[in-house]
PDB file of C-alpha atoms in Angstrom:
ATOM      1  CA  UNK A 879      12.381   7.929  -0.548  1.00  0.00           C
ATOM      2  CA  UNK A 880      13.765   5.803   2.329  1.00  0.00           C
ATOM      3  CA  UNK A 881      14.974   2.630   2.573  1.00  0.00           C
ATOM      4  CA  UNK A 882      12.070  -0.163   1.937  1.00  0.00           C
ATOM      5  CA  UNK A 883      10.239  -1.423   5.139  1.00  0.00           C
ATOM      6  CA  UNK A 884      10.374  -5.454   2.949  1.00  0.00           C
ATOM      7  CA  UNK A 885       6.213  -5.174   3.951  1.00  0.00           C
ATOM      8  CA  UNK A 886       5.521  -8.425   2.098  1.00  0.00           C
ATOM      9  CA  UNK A 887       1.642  -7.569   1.086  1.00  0.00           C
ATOM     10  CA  UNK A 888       2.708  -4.073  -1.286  1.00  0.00           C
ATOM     11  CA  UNK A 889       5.250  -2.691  -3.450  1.00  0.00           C
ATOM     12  CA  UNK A 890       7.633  -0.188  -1.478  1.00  0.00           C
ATOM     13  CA  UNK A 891      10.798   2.276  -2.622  1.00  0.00           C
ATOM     14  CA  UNK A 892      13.342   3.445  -1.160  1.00  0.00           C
ATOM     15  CA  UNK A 893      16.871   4.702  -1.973  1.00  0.00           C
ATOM     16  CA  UNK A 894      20.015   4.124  -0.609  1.00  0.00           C
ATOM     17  CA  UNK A 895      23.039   6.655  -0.879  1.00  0.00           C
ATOM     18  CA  UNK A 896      26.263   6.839   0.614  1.00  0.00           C
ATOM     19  CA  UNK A 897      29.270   9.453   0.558  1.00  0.00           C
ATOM     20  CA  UNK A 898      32.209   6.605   1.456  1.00  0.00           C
ATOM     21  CA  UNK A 899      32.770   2.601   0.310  1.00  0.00           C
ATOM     22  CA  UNK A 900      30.001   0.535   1.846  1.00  0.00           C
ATOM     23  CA  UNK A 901      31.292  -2.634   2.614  1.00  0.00           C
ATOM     24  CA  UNK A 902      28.312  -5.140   4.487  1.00  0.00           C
ATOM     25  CA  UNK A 903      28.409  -8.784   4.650  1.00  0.00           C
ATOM     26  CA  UNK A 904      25.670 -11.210   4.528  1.00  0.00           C
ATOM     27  CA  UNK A 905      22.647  -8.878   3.540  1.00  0.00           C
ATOM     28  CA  UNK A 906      19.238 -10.600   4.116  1.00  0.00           C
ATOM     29  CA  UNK A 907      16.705  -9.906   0.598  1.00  0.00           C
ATOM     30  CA  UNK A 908      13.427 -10.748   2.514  1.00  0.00           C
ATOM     31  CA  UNK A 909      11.419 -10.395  -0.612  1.00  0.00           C
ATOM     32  CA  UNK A 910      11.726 -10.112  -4.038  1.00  0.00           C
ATOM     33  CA  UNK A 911      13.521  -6.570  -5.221  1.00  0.00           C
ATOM     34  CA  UNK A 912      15.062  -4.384  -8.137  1.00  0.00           C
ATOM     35  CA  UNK A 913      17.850  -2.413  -7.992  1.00  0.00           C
ATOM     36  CA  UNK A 914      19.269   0.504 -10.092  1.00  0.00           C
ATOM     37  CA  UNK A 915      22.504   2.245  -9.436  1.00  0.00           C
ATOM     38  CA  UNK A 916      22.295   5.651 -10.766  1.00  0.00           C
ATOM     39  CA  UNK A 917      25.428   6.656  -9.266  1.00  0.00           C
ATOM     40  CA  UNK A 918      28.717   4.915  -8.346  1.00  0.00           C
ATOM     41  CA  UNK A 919      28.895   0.727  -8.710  1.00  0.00           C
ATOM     42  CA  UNK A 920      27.236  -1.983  -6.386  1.00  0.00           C
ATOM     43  CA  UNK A 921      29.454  -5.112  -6.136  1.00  0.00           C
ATOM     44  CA  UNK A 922      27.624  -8.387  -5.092  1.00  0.00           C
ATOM     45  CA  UNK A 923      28.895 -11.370  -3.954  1.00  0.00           C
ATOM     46  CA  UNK A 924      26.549 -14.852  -3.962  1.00  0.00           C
ATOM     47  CA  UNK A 925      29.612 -17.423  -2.604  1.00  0.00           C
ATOM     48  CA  UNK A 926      31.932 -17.625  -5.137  1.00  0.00           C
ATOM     49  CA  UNK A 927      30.147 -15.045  -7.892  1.00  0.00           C
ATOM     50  CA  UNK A 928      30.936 -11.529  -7.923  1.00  0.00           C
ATOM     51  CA  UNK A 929      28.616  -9.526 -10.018  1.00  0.00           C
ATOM     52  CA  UNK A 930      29.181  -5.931 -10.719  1.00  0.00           C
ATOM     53  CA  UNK A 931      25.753  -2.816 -11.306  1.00  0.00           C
ATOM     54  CA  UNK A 932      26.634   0.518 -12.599  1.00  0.00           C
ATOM     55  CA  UNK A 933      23.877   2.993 -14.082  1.00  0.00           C
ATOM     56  CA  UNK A 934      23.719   0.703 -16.850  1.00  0.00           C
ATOM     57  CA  UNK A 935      22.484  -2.385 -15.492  1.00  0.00           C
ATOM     58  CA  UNK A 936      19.583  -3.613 -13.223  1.00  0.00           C
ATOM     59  CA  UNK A 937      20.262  -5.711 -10.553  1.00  0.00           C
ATOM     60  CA  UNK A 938      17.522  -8.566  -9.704  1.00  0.00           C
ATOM     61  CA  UNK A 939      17.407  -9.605  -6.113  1.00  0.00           C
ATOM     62  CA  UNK A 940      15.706 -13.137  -5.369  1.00  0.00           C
ATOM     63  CA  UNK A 941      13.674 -13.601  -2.181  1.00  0.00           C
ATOM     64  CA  UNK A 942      15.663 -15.854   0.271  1.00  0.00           C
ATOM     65  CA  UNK A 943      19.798 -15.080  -0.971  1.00  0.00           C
ATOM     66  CA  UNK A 944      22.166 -13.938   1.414  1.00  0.00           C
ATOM     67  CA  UNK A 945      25.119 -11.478  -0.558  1.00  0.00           C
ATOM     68  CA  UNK A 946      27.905  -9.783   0.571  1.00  0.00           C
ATOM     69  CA  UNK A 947      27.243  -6.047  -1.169  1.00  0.00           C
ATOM     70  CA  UNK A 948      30.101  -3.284  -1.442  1.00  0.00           C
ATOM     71  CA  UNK A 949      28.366   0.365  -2.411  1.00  0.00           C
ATOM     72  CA  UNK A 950      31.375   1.796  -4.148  1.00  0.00           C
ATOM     73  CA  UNK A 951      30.476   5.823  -4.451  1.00  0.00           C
ATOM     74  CA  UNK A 952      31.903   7.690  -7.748  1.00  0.00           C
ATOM     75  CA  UNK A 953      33.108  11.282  -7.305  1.00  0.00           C
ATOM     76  CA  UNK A 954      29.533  12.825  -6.820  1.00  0.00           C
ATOM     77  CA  UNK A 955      28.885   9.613  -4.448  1.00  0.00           C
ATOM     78  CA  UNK A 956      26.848   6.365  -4.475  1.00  0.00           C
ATOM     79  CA  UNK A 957      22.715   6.384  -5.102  1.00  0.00           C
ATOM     80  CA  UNK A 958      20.815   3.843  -5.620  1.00  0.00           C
ATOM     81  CA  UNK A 959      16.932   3.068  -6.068  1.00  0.00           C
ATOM     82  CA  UNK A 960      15.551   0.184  -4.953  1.00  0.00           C
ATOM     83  CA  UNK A 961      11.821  -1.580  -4.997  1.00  0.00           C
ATOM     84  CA  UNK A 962      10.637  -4.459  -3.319  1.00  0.00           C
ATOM     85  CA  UNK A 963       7.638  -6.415  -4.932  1.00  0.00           C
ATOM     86  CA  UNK A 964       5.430  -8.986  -3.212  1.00  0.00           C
ATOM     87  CA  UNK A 965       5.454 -12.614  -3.572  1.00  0.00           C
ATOM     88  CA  UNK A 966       1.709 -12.479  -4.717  1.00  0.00           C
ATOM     89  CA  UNK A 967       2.544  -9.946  -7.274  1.00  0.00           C
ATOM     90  CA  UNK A 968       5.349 -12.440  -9.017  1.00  0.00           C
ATOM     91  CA  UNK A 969       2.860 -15.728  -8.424  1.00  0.00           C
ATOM     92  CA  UNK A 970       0.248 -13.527 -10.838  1.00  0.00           C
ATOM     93  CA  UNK A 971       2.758 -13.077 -13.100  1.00  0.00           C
ATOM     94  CA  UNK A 972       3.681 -16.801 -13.498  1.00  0.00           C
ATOM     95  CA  UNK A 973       0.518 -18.105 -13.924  1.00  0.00           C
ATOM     96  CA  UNK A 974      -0.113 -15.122 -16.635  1.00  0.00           C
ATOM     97  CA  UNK A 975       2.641 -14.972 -18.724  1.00  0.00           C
ATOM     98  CA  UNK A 976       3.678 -19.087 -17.982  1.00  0.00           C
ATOM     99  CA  UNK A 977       4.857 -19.839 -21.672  1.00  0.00           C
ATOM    100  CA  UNK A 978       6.788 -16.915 -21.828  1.00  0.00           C
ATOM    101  CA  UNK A 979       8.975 -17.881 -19.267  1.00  0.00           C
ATOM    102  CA  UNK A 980       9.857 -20.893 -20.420  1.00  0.00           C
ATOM    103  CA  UNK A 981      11.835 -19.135 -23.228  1.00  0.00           C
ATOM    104  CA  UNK A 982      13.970 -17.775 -20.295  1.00  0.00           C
ATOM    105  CA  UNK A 983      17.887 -17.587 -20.879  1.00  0.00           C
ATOM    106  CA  UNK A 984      19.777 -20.309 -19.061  1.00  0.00           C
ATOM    107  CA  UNK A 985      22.310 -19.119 -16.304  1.00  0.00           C
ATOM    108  CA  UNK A 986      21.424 -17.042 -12.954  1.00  0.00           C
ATOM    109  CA  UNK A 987      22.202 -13.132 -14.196  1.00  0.00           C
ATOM    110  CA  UNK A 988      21.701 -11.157 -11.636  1.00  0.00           C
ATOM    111  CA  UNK A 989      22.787  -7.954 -13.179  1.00  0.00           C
ATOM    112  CA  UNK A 990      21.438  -8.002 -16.469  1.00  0.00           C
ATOM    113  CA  UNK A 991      22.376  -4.862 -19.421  1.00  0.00           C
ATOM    114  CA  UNK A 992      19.722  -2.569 -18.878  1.00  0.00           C
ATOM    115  CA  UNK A 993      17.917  -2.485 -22.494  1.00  0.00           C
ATOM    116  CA  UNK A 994      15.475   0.765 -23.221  1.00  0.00           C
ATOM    117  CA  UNK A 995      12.219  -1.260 -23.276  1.00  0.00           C
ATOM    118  CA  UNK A 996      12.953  -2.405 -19.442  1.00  0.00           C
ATOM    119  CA  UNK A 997      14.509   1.150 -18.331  1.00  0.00           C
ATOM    120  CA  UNK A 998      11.448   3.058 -19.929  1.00  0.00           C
ATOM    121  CA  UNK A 999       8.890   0.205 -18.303  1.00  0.00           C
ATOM    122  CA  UNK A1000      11.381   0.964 -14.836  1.00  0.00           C
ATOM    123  CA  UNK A1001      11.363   4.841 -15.198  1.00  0.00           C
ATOM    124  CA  UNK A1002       7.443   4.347 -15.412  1.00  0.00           C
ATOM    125  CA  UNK A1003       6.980   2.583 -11.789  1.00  0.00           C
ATOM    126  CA  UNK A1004       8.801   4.908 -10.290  1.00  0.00           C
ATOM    127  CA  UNK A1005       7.689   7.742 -11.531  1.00  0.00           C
ATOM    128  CA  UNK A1006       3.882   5.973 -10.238  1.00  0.00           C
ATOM    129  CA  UNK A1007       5.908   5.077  -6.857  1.00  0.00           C
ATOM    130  CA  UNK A1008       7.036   8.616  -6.080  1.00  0.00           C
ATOM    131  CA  UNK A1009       3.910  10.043  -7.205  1.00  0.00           C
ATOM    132  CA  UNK A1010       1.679   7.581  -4.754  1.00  0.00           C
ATOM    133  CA  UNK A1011      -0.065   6.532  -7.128  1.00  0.00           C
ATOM    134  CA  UNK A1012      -3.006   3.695  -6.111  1.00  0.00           C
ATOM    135  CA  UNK A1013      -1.538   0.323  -5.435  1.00  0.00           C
ATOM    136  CA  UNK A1014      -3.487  -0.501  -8.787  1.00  0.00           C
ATOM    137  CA  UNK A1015      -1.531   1.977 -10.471  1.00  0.00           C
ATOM    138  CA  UNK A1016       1.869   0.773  -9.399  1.00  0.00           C
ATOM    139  CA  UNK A1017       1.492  -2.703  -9.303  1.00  0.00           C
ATOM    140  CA  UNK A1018       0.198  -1.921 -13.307  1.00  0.00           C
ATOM    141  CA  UNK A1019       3.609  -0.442 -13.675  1.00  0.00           C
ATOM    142  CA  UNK A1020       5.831  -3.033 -11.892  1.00  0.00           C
ATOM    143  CA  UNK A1021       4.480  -5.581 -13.913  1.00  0.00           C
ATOM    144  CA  UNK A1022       5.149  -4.280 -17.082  1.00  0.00           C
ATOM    145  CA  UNK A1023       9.102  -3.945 -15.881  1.00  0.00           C
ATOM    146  CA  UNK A1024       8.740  -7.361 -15.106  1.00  0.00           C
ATOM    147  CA  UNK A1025       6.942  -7.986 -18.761  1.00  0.00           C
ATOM    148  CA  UNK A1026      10.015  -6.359 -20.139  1.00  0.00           C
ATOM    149  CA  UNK A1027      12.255  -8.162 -18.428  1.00  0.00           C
ATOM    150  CA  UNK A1028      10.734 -11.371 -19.649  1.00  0.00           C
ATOM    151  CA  UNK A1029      10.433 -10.447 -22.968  1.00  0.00           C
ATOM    152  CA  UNK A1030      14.449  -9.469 -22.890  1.00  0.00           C
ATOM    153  CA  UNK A1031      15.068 -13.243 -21.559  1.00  0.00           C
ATOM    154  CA  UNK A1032      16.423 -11.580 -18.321  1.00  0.00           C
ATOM    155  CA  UNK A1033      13.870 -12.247 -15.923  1.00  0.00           C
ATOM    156  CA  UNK A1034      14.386 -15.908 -14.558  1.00  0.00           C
ATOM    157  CA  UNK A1035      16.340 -14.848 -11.274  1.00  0.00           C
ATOM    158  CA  UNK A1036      13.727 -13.051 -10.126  1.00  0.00           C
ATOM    159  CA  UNK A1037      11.169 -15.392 -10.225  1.00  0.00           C
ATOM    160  CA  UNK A1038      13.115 -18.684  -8.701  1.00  0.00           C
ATOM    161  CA  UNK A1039      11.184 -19.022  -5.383  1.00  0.00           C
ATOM    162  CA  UNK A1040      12.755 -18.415  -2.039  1.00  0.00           C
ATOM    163  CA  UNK A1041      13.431 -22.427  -0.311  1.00  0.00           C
ATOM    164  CA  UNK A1042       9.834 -23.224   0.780  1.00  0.00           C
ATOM    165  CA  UNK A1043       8.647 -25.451   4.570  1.00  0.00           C
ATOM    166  CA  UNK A1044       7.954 -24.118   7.720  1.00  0.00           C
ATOM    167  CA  UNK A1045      11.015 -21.777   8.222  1.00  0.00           C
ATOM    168  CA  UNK A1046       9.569 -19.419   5.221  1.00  0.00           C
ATOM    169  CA  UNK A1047       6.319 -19.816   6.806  1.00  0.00           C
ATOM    170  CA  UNK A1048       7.533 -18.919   9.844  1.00  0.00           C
ATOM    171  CA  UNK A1049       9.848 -15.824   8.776  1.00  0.00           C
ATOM    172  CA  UNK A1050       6.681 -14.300   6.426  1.00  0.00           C
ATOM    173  CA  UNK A1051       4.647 -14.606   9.853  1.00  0.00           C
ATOM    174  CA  UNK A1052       7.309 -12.454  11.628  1.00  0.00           C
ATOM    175  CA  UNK A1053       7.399 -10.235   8.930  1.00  0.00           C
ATOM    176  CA  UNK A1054       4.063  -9.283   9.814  1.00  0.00           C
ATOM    177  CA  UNK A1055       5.262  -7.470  12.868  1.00  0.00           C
ATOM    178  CA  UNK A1056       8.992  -7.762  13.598  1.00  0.00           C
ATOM    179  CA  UNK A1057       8.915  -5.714  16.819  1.00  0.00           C
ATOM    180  CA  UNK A1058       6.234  -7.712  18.598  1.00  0.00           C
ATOM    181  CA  UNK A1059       7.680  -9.904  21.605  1.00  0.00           C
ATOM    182  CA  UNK A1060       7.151 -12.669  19.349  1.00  0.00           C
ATOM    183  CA  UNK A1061       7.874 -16.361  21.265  1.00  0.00           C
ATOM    184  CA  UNK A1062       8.021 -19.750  19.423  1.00  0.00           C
ATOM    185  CA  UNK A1063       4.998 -20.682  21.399  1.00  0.00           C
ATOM    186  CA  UNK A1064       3.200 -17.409  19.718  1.00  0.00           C
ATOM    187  CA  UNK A1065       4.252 -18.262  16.334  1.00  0.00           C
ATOM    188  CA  UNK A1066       3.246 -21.848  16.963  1.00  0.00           C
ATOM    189  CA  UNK A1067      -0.102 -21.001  17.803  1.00  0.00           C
ATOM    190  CA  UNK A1068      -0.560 -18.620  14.962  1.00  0.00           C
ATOM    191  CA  UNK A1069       0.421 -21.458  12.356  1.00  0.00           C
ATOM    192  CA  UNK A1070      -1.809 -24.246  14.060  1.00  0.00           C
ATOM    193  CA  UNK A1071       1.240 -25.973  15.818  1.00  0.00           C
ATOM    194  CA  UNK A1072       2.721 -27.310  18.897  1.00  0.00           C
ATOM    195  CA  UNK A1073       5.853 -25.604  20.001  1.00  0.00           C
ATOM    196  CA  UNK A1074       7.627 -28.486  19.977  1.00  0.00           C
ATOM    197  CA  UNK A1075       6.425 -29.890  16.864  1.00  0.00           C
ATOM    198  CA  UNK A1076       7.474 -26.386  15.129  1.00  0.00           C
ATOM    199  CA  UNK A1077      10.838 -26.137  16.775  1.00  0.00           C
ATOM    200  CA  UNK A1078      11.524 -30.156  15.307  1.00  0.00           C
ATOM    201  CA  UNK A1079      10.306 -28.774  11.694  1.00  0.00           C
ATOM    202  CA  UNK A1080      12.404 -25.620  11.866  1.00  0.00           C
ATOM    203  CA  UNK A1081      15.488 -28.256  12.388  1.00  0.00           C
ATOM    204  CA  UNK A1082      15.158 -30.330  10.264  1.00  0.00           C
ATOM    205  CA  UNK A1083      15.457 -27.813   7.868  1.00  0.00           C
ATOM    206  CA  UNK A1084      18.117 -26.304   9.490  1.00  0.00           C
ATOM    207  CA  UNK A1085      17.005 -23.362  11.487  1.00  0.00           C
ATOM    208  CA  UNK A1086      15.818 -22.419  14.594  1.00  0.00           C
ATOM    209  CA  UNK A1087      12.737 -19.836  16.069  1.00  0.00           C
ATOM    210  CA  UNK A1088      15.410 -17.380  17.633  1.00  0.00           C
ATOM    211  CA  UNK A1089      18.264 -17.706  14.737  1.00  0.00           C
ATOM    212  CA  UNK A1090      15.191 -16.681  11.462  1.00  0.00           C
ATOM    213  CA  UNK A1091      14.364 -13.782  14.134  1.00  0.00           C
ATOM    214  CA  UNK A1092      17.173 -12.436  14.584  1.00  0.00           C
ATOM    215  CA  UNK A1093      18.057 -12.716  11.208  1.00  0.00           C
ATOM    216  CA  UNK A1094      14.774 -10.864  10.550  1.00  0.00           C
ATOM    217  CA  UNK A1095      15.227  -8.294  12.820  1.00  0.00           C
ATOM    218  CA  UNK A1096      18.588  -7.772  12.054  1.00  0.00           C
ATOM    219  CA  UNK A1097      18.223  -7.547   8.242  1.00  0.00           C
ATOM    220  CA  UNK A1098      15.448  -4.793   9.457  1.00  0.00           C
ATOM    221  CA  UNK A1099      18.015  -2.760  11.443  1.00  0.00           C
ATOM    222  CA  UNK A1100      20.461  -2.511   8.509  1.00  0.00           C
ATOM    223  CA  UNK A1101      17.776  -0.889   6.604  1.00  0.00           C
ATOM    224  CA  UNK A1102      17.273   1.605   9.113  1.00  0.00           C
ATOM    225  CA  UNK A1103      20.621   2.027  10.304  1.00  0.00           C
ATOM    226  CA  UNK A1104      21.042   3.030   6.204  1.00  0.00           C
ATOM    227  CA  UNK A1105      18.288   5.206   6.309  1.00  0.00           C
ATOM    228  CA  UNK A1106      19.638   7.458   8.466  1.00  0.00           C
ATOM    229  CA  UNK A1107      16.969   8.919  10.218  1.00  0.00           C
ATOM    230  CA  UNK A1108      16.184   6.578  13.626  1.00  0.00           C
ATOM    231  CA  UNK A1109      18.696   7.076  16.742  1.00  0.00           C
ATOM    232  CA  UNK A1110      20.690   3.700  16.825  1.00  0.00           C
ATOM    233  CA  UNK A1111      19.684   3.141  20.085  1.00  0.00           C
ATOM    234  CA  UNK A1112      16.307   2.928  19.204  1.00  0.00           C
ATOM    235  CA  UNK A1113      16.962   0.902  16.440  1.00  0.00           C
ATOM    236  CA  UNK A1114      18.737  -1.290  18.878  1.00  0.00           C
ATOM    237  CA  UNK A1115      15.323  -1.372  21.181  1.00  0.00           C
ATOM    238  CA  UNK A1116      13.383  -2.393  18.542  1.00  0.00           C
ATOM    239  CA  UNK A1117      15.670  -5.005  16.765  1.00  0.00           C
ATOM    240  CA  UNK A1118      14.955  -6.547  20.820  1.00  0.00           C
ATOM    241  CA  UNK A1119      18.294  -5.322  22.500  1.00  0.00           C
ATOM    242  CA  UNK A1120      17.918  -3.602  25.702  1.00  0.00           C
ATOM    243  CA  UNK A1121      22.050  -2.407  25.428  1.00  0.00           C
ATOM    244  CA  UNK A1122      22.723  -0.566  22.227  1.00  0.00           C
ATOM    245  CA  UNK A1123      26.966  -2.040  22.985  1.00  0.00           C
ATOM    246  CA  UNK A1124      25.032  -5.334  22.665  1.00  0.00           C
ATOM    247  CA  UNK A1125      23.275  -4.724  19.649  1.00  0.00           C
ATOM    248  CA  UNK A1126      26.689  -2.820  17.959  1.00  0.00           C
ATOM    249  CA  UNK A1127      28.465  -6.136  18.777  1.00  0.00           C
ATOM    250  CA  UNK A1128      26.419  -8.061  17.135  1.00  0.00           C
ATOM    251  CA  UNK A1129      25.786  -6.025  14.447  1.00  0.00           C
ATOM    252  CA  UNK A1130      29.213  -5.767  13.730  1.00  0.00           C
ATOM    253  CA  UNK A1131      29.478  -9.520  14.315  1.00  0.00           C
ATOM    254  CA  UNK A1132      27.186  -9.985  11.549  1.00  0.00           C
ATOM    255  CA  UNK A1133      27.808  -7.334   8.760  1.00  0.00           C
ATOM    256  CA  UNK A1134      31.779  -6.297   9.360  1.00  0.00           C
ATOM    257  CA  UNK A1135      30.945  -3.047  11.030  1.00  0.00           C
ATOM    258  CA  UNK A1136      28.835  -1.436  13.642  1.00  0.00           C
ATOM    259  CA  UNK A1137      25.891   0.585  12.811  1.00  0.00           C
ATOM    260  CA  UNK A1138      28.413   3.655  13.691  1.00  0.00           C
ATOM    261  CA  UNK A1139      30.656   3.102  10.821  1.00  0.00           C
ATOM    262  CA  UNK A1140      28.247   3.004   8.635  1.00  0.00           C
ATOM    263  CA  UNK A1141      26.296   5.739   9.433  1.00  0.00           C
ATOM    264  CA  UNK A1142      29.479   7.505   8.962  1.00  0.00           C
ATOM    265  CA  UNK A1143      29.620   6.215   4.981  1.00  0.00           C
ATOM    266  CA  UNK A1144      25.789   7.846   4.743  1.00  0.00           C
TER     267      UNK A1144
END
């Protein structure tokens, strides 16, 4: 498995493994995601919280947060796998199971003891995941390790919503098709707006057209950058820089090292 593409209509896995200390700032979670380490620790920071994952603990990742994540390898290295679940998927779950999650524990535990009902109902999806399984299939799975979850009290991170308006409208419309020579104008038509009348919105919330795509694509280059398998410079063409120095720069600028240096953790 490879690192997940964050396609927002299907469950993907991936798996993410490094030989030397991963240290990247301000990693993007574009949709909601599970995490287990099965070798070596995973270190989160969420502003002030630091949260620690070894083998025996799952991490939930909320659509929307923004971490600083060290990948600390043990002596045989760092693995982790990883599975990103659409929105929809979670929205079927609230309506279904709705008074079940209001005996939720109080807090925001994002790395939660792994207890053998949730590992067994984690092993399961998967096991469905590598097999490729029908989406039916799967999606049967990954809602029983979310039924788990519940039932343990654990699952209440994973189900806060990312912030809502027109900037998540916006960035699930680019997540559509990242590489497209998407303009503010073409995402304005597309959502039924004026340019100008989206570019106000996206302010007054704080944001801008070109700052969620770049974000976007950048959070989309780190994932391949990880995987290991695209030339950086066409990573850098894609992610909508002509120079790959440009794109390193900014890379760097952004996570605390150039796609280089951490290929060379990999």
């Amino acid at each position: 498995m490879s690192a997940p593409s964050h396609r927002i209509s299907r469950i993907e896995a991936g798996e993410i493994r490094a030989r030397l200390p991963q240290n990247i700032k301000r990693v993007p979670v574009f949709a909601p995601a599970l995490c287990r380490v099965r070798l070596g620790v995973k270190r989160i920071w969420l502003g002030e919280r630091e949260m620690s994952a070894g083998p025996e603990r799952l991490v939930l990742l909320p659509a929307g947060i923004e971490a600083d994540i060290a990948n600390l390898p043990g002596p045989d290295g760092y693995l982790a796998d990883i599975v990103s679940l659409p929105p929809g998927l979670l929205n079927d779950f609230r309506l279904r199971h709705g008074p079940l999650l209001l005996q939720q524990r109080p807090g925001f535990e994002l790395c939660p003891r792994l207890e053998p009902r949730v590992e067994s109902a984690w092993n399961a999806l998967l096991d469905s995941l590598r097999a490729n399984d029908p989406p039916e299939m799967s999606a049967h799975h990954a809602c029983g390790v979310l039924l788990a979850l519940a039932l343990a009290g654990q699952i209440e991170p994973l189900l806060r919503p990312a912030a809502g308006g027109i900037t998540e409208r916006v960035r699930h419309l680019l997540l559509l098709d990242p590489a497209a020579s998407w303009s503010v104008d073409m995402a304005a038509r597309r959502l039924n707006q004026g340019a100008s009348t989206l570019r106000r919105h996206l302010a007054e919330e704080g944001s801008s057209f070109r700052g969620i795509l770049e974000s976007l694509r950048m959070g989309l280059a780190l994932q391949q950058v990880q995987n290991g398998e695209r030339a950086i410079a066409d990573i850098a063409v894609s992610s909508g820089y002509a120079s790959a120095s440009r794109f390193s720069a900014r890379f760097r600028q952004r996570y605390g090292l150039t796609p280089s240096e951490l290929r060379r953790t990999l």
